[in-house]
CSV table of C-alpha atoms in Angstrom, one decimal:
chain,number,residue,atom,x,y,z
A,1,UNK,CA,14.2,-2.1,-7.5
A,2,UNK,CA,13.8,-2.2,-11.3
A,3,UNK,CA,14.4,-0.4,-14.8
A,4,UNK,CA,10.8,-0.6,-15.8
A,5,UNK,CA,7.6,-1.6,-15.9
A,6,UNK,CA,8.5,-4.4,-18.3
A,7,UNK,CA,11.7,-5.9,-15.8
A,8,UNK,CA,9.5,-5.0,-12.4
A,9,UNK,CA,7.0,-7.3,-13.5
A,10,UNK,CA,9.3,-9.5,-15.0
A,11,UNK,CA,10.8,-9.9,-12.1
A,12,UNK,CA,8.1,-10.1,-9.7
A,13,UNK,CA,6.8,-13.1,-12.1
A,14,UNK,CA,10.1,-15.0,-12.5
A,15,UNK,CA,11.2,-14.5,-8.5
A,16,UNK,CA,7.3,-15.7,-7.9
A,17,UNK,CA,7.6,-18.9,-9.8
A,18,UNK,CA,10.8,-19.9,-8.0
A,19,UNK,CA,8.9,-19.1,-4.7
A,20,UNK,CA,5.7,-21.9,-5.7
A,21,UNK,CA,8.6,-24.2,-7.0
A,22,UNK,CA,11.0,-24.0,-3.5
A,23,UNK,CA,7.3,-24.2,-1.7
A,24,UNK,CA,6.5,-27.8,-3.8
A,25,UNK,CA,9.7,-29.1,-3.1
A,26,UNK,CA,9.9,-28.3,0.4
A,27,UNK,CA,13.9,-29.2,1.2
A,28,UNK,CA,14.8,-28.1,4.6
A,29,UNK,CA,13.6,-24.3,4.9
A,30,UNK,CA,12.4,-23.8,1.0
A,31,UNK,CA,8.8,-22.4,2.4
A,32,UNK,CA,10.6,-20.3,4.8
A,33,UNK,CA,12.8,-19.1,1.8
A,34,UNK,CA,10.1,-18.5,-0.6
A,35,UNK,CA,8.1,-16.5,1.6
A,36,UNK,CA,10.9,-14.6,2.4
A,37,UNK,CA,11.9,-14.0,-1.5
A,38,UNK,CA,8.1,-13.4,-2.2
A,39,UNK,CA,7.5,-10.3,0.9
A,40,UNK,CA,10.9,-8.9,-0.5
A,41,UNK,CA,9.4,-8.6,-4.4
A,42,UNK,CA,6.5,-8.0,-3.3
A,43,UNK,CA,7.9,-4.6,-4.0
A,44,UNK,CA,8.4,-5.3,-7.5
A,45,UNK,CA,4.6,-5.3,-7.8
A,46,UNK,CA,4.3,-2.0,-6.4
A,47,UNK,CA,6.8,-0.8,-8.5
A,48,UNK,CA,5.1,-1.8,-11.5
A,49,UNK,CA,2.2,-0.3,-10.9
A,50,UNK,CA,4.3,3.2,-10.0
A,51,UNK,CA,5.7,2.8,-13.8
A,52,UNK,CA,2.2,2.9,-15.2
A,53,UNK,CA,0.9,5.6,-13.0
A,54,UNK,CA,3.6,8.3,-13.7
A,55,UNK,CA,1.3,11.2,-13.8
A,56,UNK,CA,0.6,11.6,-10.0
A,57,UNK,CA,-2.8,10.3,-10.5
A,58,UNK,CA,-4.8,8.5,-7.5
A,59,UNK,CA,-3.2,5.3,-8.3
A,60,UNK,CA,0.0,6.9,-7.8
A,61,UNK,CA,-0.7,8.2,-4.2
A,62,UNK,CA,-2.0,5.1,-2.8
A,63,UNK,CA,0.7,3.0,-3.8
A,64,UNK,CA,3.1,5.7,-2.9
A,65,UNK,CA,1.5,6.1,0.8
A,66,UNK,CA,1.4,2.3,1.2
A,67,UNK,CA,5.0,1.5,0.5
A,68,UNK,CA,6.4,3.5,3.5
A,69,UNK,CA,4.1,1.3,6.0
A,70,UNK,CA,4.8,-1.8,3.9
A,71,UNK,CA,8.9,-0.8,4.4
A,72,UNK,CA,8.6,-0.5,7.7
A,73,UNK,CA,6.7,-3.8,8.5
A,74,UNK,CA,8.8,-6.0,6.1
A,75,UNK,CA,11.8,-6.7,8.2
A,76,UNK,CA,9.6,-8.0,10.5
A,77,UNK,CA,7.3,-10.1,9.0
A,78,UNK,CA,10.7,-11.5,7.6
A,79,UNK,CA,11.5,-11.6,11.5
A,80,UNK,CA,8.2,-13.7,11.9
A,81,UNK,CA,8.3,-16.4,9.0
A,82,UNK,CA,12.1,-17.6,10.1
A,83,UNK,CA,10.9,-17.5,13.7
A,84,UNK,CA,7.5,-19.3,13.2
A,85,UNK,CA,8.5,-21.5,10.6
A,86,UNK,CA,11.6,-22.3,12.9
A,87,UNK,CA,13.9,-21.7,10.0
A,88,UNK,CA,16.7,-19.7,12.0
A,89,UNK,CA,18.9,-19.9,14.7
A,90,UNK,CA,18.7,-16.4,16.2
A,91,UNK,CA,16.7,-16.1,19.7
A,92,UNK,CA,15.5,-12.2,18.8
A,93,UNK,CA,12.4,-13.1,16.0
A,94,UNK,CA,9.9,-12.7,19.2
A,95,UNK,CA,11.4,-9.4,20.5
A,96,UNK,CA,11.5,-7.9,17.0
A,97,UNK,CA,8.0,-9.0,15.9
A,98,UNK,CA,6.7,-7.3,19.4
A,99,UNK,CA,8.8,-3.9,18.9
A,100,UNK,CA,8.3,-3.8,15.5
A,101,UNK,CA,4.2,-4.1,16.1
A,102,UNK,CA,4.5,-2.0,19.6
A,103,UNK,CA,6.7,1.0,17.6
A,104,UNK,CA,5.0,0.3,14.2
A,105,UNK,CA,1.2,0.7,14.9
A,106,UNK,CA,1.2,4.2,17.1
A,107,UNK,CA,3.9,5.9,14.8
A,108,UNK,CA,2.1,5.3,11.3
A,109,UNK,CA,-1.4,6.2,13.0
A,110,UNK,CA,0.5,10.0,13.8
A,111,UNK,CA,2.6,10.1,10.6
A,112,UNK,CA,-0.7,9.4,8.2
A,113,UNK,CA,-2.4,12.0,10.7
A,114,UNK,CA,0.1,14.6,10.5
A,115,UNK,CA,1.7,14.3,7.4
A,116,UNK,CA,1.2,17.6,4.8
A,117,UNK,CA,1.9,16.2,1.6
A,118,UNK,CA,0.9,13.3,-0.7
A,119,UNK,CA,3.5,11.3,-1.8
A,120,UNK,CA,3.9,11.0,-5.4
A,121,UNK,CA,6.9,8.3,-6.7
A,122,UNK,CA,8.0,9.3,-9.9
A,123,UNK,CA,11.2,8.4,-12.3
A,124,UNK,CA,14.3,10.2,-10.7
A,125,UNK,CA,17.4,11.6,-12.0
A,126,UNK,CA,19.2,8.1,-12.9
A,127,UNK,CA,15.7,6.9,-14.4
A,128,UNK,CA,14.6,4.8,-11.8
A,129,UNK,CA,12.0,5.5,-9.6
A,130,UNK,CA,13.1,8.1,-6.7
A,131,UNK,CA,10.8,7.0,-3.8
A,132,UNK,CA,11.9,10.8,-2.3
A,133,UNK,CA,10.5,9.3,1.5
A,134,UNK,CA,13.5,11.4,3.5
A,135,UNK,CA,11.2,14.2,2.5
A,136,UNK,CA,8.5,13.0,4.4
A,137,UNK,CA,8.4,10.1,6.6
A,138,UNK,CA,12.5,9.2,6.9
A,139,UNK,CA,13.5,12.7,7.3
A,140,UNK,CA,16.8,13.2,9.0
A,141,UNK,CA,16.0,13.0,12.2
A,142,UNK,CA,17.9,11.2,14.6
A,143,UNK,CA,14.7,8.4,15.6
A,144,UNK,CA,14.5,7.6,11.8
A,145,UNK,CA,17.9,7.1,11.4
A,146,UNK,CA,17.5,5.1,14.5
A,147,UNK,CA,14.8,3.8,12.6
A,148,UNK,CA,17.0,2.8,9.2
A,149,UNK,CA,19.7,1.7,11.4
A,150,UNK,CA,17.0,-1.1,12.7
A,151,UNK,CA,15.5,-1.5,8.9
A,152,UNK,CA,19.0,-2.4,8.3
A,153,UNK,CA,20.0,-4.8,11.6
A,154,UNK,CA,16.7,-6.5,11.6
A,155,UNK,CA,16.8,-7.4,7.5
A,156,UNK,CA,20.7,-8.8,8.2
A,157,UNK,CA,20.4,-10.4,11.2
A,158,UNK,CA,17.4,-12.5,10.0
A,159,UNK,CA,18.9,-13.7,6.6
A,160,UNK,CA,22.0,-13.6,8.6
A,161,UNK,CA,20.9,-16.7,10.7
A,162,UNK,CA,19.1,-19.0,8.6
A,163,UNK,CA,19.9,-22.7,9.5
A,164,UNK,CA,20.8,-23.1,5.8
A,165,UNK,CA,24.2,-21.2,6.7
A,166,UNK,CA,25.3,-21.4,3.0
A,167,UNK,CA,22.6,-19.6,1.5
A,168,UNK,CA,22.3,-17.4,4.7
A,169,UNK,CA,26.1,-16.0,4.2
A,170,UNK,CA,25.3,-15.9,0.5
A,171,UNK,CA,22.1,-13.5,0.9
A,172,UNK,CA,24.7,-10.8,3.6
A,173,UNK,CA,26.9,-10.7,0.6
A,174,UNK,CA,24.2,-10.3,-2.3
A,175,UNK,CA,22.0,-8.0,-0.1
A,176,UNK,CA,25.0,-6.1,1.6
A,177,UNK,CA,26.9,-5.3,-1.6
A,178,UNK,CA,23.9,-3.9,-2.9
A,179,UNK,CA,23.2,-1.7,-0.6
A,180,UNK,CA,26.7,-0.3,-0.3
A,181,UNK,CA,27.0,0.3,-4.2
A,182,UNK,CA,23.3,1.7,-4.6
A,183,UNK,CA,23.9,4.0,-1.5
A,184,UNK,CA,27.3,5.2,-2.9
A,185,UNK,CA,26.6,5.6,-6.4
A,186,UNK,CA,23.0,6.5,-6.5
A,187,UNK,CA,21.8,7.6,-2.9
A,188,UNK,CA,18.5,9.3,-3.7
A,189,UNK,CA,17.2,6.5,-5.9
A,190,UNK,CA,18.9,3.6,-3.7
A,191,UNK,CA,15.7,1.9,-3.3
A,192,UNK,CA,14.8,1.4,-7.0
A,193,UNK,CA,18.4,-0.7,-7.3
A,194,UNK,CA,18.2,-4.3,-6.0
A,195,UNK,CA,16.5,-5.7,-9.0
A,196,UNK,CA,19.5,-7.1,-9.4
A,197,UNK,CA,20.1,-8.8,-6.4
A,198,UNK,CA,16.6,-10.0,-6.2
A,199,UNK,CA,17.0,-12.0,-8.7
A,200,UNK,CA,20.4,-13.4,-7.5
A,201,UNK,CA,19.0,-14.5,-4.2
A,202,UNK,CA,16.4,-16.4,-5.8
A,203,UNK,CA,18.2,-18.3,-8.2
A,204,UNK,CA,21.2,-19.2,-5.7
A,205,UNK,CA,17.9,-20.5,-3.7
A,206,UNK,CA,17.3,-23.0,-6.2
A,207,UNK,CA,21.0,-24.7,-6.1
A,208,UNK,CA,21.9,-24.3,-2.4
């Protein structure tokens, strides 16, 4: 996601005001929009509190053992706001909410159960924060790459059909160009990279 503390919570304040100001104005699918920009930097927050909590303290751990669950869910409570706020025009919200619940629930009871370490998020090689989950919980196996793969269709085909079709195409190209670049310059610390885009997809929100 971010640099630093300082630009995590910056952005998780700046993308957060947009949010409350697309919600009062309410064009079209604004609420849909700002609940969707507000679950994805959510993150932000998290990350913030990872940059104070360096030292692998308790802080640390919980944050760090929440954000795997909190991964896993967001596509599809993305899934559920465009579906029950009727703000798409894809017919798979229901059967991705249901999966995602019916998969979700039983696998994170026998991870947390099962797992041997404590996960501890710390600033990685290219100084952002190296989330190092494939050592843990997206190991490769070939269910959580099935997993990722679904992380990954369920995220792009729910910005991917938003009635606003403008914005919609313009969130694929923000999003997807991320991820390609992060993956192929970065890979380890991918997920500590779409500060940038964050950002994008909120203020193109305000003009489109």
């Amino acid at each position: 996601m971010c640099y630093s503390a300082e630009v995590s919570l910056g952005t998780f304040s700046a993308v957060t005001l947009i949010c409350i100001y697309l919600w009062i104005r309410n064009n079209k699918i604004d609420r849909a929009v700002a609940l969707i920009l507000l679950f994805s930097v959510l993150m932000q927050l998290f990350e913030y509190i990872l940059w104070l909590n360096q030292e692998c303290n308790l802080t640390n751990k919980i944050v760090s053992a929440m954000i795997p669950t909190y991964l896993f869910f967001q596509p599809m409570i993305l899934a559920l706001i465009v579906w029950q706020m009727n703000a798409g025009w894809g017919n798979l919200y229901p059967l991705i909410v249901y999966l995602s619940i019916l998969i979700g629930i039983p696998y994170f009871i026998y991870y947390y159960k099962t797992s041997s370490r404590e996960l501890c998020i710390k600033k990685g090689e290219h100084n952002h924060l190296d989330w190092n989950l494939d050592n843990n919980l997206f190991n490769n196996t070939p269910f959580n790459t099935i997993l990722l793969l679904s992380y990954y269709f369920i995220v792009f085909y729910t910005i991917g059909t938003l009635k606003n079709r403008t914005l919609s195409a313009i969130f694929v190209i923000l999003w997807g160009t991320s991820l390609v670049i992060t993956n192929k310059l970065y890979n380890r610390v991918w997920g500590s990279l779409w500060c940038q885009s964050g950002n994008a997809a909120a203020l193109f929100a305000l003009f489109v």
